[in-house]
PDB file of C-alpha atoms and ligand atoms in Angstrom:
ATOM      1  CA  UNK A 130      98.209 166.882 -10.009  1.00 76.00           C
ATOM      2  CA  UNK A 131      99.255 170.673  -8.720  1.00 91.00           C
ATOM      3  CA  UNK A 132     102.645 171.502  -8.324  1.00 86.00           C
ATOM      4  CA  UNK A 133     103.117 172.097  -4.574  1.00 95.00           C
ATOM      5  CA  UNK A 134     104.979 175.386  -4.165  1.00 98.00           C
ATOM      6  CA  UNK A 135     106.784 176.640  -0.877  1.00 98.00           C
ATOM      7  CA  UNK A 136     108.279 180.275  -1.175  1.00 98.00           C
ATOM      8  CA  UNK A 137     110.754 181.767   1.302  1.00 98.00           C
ATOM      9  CA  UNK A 138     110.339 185.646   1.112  1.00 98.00           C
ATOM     10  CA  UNK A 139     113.243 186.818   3.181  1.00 98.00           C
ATOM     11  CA  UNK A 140     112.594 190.908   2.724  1.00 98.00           C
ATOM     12  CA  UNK A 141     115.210 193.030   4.083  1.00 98.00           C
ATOM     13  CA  UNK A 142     116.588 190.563   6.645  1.00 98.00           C
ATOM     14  CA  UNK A 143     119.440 188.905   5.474  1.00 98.00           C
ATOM     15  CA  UNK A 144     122.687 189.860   4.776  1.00 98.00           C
ATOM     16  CA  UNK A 145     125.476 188.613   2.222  1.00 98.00           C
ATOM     17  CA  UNK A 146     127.144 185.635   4.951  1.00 98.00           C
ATOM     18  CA  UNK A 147     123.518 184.653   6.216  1.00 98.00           C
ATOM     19  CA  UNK A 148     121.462 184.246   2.952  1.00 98.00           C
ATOM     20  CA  UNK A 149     125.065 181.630   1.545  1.00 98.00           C
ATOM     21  CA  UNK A 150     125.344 180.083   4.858  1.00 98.00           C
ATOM     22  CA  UNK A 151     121.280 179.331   4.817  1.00 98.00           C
ATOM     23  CA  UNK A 152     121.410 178.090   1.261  1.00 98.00           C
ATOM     24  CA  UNK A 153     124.752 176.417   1.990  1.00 98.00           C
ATOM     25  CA  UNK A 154     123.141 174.657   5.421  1.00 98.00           C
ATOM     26  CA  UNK A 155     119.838 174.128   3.890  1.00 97.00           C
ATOM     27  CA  UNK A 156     121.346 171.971   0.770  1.00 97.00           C
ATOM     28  CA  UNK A 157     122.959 169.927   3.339  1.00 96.00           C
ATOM     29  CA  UNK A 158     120.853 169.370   5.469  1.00 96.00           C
ATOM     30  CA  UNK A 159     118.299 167.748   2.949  1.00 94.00           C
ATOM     31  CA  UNK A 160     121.010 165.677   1.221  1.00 92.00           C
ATOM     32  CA  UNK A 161     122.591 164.611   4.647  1.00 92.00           C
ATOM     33  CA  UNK A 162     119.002 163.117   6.022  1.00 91.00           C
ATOM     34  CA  UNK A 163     118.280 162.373   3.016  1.00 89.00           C
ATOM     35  CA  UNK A 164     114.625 164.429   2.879  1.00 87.00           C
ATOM     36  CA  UNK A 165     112.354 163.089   0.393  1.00 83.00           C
ATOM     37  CA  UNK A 166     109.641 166.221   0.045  1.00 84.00           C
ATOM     38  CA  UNK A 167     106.762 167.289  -2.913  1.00 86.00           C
ATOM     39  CA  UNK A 168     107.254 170.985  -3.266  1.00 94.00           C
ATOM     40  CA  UNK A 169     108.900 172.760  -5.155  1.00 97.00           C
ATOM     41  CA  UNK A 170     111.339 175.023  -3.124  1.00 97.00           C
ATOM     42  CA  UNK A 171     112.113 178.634  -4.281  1.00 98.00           C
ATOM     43  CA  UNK A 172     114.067 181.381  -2.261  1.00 98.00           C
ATOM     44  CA  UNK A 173     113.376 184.993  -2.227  1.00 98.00           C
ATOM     45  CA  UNK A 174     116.835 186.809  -1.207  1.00 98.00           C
ATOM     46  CA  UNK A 175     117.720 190.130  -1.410  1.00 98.00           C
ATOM     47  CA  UNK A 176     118.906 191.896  -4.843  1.00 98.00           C
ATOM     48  CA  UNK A 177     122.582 191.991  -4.001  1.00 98.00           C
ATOM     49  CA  UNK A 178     122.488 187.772  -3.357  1.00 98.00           C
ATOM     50  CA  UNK A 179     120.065 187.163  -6.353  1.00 98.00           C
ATOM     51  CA  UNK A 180     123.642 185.991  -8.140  1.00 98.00           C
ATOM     52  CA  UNK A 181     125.608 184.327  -5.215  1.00 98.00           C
ATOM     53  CA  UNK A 182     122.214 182.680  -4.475  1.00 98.00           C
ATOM     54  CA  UNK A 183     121.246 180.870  -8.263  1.00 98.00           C
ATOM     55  CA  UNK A 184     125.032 180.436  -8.292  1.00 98.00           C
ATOM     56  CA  UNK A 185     124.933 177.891  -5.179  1.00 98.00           C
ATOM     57  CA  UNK A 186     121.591 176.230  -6.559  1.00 98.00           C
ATOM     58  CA  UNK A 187     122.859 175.374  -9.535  1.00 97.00           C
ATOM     59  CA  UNK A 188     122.110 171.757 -10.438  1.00 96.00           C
ATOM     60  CA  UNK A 189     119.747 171.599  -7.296  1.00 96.00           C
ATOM     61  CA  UNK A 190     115.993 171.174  -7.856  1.00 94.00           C
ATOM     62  CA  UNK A 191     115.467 174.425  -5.357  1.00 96.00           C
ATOM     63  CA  UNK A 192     115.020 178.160  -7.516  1.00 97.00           C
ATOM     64  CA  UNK A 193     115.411 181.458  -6.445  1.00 98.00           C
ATOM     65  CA  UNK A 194     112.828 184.567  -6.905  1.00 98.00           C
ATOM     66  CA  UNK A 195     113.141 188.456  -6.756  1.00 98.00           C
ATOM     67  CA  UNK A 196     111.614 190.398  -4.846  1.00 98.00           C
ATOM     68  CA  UNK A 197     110.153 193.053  -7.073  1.00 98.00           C
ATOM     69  CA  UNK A 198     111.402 194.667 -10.254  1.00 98.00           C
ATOM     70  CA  UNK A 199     110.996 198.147 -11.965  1.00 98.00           C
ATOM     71  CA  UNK A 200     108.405 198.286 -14.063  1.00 98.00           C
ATOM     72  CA  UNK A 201     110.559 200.267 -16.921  1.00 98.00           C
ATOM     73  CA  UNK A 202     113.076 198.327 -19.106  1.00 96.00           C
ATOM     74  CA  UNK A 203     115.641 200.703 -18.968  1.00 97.00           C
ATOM     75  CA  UNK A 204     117.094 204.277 -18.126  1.00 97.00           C
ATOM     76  CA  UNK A 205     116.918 206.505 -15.686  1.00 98.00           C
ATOM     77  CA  UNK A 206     114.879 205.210 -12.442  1.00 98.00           C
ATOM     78  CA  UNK A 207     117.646 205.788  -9.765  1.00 98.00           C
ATOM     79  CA  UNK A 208     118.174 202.989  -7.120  1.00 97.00           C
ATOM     80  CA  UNK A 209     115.898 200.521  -9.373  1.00 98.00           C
ATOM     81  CA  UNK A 210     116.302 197.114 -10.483  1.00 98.00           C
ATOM     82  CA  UNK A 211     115.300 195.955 -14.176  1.00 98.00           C
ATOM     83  CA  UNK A 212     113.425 192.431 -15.410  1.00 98.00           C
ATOM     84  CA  UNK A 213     116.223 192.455 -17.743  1.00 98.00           C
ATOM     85  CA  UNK A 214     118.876 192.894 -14.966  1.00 98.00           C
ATOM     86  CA  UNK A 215     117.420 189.890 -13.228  1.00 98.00           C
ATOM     87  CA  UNK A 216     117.247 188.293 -17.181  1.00 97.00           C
ATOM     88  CA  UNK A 217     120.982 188.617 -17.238  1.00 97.00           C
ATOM     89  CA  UNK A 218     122.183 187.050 -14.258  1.00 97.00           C
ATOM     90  CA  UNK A 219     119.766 184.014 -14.528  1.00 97.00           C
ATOM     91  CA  UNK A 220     116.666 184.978 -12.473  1.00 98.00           C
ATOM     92  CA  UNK A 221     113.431 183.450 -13.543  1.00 98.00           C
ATOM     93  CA  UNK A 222     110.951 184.324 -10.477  1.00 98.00           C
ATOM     94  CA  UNK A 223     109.722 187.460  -9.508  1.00 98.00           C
ATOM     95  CA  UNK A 224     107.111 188.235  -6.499  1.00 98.00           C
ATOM     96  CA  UNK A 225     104.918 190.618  -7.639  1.00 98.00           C
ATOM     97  CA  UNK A 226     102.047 192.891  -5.342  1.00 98.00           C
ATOM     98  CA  UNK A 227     103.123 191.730  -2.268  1.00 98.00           C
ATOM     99  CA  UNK A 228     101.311 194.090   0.694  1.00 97.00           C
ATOM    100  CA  UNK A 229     104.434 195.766   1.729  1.00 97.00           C
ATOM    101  CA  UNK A 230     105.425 196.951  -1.407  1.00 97.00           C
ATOM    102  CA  UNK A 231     101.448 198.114  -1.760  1.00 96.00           C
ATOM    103  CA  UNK A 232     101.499 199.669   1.001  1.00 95.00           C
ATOM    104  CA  UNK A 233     105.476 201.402   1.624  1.00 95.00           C
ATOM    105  CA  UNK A 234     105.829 201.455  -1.969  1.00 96.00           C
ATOM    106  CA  UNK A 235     102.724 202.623  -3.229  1.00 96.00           C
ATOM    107  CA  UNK A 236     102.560 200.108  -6.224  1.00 97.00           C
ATOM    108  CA  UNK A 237      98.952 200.518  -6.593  1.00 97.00           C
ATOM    109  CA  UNK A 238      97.015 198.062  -9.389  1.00 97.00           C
ATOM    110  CA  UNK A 239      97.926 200.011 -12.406  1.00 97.00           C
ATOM    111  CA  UNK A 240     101.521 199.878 -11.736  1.00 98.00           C
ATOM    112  CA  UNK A 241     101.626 196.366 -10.540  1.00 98.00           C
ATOM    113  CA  UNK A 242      99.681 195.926 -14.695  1.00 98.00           C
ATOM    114  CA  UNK A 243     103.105 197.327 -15.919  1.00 98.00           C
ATOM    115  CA  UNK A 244     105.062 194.850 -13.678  1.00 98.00           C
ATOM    116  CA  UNK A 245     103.648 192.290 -14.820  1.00 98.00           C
ATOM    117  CA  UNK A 246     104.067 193.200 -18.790  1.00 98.00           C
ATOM    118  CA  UNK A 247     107.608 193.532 -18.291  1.00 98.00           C
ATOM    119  CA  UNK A 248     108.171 190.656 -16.444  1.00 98.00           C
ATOM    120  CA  UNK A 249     106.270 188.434 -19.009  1.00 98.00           C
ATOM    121  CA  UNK A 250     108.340 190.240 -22.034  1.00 98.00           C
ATOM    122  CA  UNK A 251     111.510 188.997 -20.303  1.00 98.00           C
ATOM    123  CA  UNK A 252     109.718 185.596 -19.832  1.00 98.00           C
ATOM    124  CA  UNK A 253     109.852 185.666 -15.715  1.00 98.00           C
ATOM    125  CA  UNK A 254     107.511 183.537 -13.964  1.00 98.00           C
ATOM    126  CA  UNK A 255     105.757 185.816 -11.463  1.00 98.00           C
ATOM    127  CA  UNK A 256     104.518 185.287  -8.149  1.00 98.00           C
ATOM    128  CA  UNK A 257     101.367 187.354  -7.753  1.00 98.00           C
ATOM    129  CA  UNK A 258     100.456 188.245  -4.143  1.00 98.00           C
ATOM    130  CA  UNK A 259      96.329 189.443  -3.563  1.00 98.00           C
ATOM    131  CA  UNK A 260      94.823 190.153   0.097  1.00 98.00           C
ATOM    132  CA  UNK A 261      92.804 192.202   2.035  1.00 98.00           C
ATOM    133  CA  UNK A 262      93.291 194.003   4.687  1.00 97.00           C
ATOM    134  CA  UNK A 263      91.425 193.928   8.616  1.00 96.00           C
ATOM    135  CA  UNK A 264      88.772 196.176   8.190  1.00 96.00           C
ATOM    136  CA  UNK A 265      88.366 194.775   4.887  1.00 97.00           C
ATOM    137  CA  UNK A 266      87.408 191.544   6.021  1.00 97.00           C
ATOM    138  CA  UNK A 267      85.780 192.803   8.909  1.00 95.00           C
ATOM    139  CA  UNK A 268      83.528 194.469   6.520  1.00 97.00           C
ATOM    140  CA  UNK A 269      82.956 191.498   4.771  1.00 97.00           C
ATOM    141  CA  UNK A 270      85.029 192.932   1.683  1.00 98.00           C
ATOM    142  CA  UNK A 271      87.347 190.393   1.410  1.00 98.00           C
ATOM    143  CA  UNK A 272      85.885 188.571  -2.046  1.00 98.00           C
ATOM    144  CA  UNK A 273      85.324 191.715  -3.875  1.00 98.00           C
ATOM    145  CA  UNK A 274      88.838 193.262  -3.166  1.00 98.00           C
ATOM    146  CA  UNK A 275      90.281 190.116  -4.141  1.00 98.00           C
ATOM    147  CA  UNK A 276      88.154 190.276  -6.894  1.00 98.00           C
ATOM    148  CA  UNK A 277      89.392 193.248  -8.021  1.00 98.00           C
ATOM    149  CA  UNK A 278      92.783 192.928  -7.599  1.00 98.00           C
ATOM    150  CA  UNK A 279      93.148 190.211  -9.945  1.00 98.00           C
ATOM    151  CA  UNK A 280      90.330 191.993 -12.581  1.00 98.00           C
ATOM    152  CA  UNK A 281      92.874 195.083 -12.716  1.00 98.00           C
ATOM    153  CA  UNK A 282      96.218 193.226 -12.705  1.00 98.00           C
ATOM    154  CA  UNK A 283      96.747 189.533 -13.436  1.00 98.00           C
ATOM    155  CA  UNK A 284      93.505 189.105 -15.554  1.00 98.00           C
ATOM    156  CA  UNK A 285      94.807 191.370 -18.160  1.00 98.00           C
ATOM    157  CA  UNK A 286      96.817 188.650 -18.994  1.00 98.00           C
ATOM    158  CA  UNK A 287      95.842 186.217 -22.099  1.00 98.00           C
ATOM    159  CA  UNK A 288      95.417 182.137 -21.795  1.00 97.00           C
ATOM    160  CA  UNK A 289      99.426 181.796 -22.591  1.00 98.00           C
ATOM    161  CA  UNK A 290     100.602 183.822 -19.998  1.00 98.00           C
ATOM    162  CA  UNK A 291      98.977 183.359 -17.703  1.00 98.00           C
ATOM    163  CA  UNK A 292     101.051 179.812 -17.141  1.00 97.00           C
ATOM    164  CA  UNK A 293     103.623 182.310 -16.133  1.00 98.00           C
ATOM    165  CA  UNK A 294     101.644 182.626 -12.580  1.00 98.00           C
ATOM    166  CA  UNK A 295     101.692 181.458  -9.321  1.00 98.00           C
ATOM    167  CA  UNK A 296      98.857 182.962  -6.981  1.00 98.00           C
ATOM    168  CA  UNK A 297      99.890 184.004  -3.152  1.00 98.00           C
ATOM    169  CA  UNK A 298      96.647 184.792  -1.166  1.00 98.00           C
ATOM    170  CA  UNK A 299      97.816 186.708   2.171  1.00 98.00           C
ATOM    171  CA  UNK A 300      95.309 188.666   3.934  1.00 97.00           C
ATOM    172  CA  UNK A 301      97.451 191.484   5.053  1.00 96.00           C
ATOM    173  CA  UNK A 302      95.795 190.729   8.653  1.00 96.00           C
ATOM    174  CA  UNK A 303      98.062 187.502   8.645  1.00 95.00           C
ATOM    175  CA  UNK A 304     101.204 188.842   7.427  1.00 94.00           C
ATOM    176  CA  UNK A 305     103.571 188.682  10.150  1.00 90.00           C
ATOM    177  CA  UNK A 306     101.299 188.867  12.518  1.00 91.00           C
ATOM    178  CA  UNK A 307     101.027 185.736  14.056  1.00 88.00           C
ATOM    179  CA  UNK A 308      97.612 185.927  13.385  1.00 89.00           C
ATOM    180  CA  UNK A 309      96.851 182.904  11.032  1.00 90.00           C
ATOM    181  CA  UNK A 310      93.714 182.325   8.626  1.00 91.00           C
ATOM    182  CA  UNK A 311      91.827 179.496   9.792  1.00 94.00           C
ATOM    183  CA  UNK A 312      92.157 176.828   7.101  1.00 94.00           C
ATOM    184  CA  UNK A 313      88.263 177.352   6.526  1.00 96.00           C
ATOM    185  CA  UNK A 314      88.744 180.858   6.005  1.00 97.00           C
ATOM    186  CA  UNK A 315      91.964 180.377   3.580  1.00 97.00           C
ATOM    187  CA  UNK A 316      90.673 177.644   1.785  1.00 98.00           C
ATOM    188  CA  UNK A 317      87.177 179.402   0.708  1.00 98.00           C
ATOM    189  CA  UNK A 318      88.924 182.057  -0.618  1.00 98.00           C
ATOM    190  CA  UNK A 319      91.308 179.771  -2.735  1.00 98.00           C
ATOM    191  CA  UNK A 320      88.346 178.200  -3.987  1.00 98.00           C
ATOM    192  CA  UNK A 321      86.971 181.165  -4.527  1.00 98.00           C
ATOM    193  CA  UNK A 322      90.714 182.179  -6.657  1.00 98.00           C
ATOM    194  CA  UNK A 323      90.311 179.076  -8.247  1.00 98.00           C
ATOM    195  CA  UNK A 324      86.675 179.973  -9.163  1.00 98.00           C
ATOM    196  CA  UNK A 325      87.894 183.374 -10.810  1.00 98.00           C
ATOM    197  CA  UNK A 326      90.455 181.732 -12.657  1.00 98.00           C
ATOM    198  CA  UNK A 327      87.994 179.102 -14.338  1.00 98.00           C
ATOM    199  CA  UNK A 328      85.428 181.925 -14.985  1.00 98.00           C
ATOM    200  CA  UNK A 329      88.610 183.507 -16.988  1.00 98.00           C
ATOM    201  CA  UNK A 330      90.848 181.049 -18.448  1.00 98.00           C
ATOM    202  CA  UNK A 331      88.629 177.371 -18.052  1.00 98.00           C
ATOM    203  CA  UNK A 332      89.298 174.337 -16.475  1.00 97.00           C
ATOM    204  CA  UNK A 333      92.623 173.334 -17.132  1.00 97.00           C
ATOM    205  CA  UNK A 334      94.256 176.695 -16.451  1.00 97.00           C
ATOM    206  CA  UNK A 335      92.212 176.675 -12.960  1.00 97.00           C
ATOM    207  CA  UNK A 336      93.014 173.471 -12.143  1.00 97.00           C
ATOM    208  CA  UNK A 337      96.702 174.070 -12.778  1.00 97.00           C
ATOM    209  CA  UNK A 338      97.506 177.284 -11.220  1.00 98.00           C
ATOM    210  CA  UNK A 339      99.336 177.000  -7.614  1.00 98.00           C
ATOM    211  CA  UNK A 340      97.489 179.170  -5.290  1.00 98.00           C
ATOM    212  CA  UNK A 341      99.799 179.524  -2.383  1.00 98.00           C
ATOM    213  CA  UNK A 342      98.850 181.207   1.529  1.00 98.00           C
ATOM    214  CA  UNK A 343     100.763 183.442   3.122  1.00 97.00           C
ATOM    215  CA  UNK A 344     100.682 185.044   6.273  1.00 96.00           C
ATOM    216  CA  UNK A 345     101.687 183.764   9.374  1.00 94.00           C
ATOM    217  CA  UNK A 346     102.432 180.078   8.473  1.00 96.00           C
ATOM    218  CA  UNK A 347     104.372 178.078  10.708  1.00 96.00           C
ATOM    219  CA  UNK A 348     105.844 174.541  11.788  1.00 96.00           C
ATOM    220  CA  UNK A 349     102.588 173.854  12.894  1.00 96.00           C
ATOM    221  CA  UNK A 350     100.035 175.078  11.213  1.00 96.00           C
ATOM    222  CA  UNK A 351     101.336 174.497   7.408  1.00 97.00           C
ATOM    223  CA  UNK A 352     100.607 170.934   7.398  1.00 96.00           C
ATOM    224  CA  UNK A 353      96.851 171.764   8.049  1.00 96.00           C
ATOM    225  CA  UNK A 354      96.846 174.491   5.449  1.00 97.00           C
ATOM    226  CA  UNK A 355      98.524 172.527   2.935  1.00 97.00           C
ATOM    227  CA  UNK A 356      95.589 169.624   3.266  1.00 96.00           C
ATOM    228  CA  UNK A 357      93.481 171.699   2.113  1.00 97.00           C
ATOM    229  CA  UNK A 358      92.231 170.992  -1.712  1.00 97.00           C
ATOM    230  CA  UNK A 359      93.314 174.271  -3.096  1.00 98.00           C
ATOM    231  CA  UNK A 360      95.690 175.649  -1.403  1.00 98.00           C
ATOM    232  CA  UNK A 361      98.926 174.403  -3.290  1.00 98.00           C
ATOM    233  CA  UNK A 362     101.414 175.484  -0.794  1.00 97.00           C
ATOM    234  CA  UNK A 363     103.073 178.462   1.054  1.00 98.00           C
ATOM    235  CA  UNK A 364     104.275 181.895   0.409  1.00 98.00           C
ATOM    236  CA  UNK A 365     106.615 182.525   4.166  1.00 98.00           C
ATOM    237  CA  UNK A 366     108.279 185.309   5.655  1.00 97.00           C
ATOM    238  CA  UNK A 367     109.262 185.291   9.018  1.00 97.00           C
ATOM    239  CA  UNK A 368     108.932 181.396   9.909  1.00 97.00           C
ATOM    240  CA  UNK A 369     111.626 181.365   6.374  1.00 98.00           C
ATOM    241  CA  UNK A 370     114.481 182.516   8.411  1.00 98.00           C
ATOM    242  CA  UNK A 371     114.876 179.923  11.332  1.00 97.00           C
ATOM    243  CA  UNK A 372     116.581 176.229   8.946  1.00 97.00           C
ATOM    244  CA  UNK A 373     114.756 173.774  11.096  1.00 97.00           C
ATOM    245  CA  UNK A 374     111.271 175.526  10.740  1.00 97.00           C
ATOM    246  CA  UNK A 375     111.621 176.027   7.092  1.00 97.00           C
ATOM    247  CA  UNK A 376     112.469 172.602   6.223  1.00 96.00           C
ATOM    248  CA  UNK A 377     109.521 171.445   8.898  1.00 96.00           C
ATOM    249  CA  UNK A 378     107.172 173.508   6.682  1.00 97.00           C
ATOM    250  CA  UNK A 379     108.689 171.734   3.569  1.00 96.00           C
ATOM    251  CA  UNK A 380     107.787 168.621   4.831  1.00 94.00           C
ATOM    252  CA  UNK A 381     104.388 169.282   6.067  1.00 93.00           C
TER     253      UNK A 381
HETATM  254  C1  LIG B 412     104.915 187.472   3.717  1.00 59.89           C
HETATM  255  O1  LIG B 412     105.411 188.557   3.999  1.00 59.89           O
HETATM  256  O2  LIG B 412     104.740 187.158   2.528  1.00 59.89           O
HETATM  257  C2  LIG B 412     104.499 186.606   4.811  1.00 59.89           C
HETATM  258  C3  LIG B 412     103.628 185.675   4.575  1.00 59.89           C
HETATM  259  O3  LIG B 412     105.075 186.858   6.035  1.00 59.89           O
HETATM  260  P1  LIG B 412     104.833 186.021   7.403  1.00 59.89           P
HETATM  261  O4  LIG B 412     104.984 184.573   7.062  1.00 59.89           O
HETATM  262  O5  LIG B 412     105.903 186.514   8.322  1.00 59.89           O
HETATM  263  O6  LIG B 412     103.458 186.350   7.859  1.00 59.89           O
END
């Protein structure tokens, strides 16, 4: 059986007293009703509340993730944060190629190859995001960009790390949007991923590897995404920050 992943990717939204008082409220919450759930929970705060954040989930089942990393190990890269930084203080996830950072951030394939070399030296399990964009799939693109993304970045990666990885698939269409996939449309290209992956690494690598969506999921539309046979789960932004729809999509 696939581990069932849910990801809260808060960006640049919360600050120091509303990413502890979420995690604080959250914790409760599921112990006080007593919420019996199959994913695996893991929070994406901002770099200044990676600590705080592991800190108050110690001894819980839930995890936390960064947001991105420098791809140096050390020196002089102003402003940047290291894999070795997030090493020290006890961070184990990192998201990886998500479309903002693509597209503000410029991290274009090559880069996003050096990401993921230093995140695997410091032994960081990395969550890799792939998607295309509108005209993209209006152009009927979408299978060979995904294609390539993975064939430039994650793919350079041998049979033993690659058990490092978790997959996100958000078309950047979706992302924040409110503009959903339709399950059929998510779920062929999972199976497609899922495809890729066997092609690459065999069957039991492709039948392990969580390939979450993201992009638009919601309270009410996660529980028909998350039916599907290869979709393992959610990668969430906006629907993240609101307790009672988070925990909703944890159930679903
Ligand atoms: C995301 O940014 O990874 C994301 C999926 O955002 P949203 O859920 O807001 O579309």
């Amino acid at each position: 059986m696939r581990k069932k992943v849910v990801i809260a990717n808060w960006k640049m939204n919360y600050d120091f007293y509303e990413t502890t008082s979420f995690i604080r409220n959250f914790l409760n919450v599921i112990s006080e009703r007593n919420i019996n759930h199959d994913k695996e929970i893991i929070l994406a705060p901002s770099f200044p509340f990676l600590h705080i954040s592991n800190q108050i989930l110690q001894g819980t089942t839930l995890n936390v993730a960064a947001q991105n990393i420098h791809q140096k190990e050390k020196g002089s890269y102003t402003g940047e944060v290291s894999a070795l930084m997030l090493k020290s203080i006890g961070i184990q996830k990192v998201i990886l190629g998500h479309s903002e950072r693509r597209e503000f951030c410029f991290e274009k394939n090559n880069i996003l190859l050096e990401k993921i070399k230093i995140a695997l030296k410091y032994d960081l399990n990395i969550i890799f995001c792939v998607g295309e964009s509108f005209i993209e799939r209006n152009d009927n693109k979408q299978f060979e960009i995904v294609k390539n993304q993975l064939k430039k970045t994650v793919f350079h990666c041998s049979l033993d790390e690659i058990k490092s990885f978790y997959i996100a698939y958000e078309p950047i269409w979706a992302i924040g949007t409110g503009k959903t996939a339709t399950f059929e449309q998510a779920q062929t290209m999972h199976e497609f991923i899922r495809i890729l992956f066997l092609e690459k690494y065999g069957e039991n690598i492709s039948n392990k590897i969580s390939i979450l969506y993201g992009g638009s999921i919601n309270d009410t539309n996660a529980r028909d995404l998350f039916s599907q046979k290869d979709i393992d789960g959610g990668l969430i932004g906006n629907s993240s920050l609101k307790l009672e729809k988070f925990l909703k999509i944890v159930q679903s």
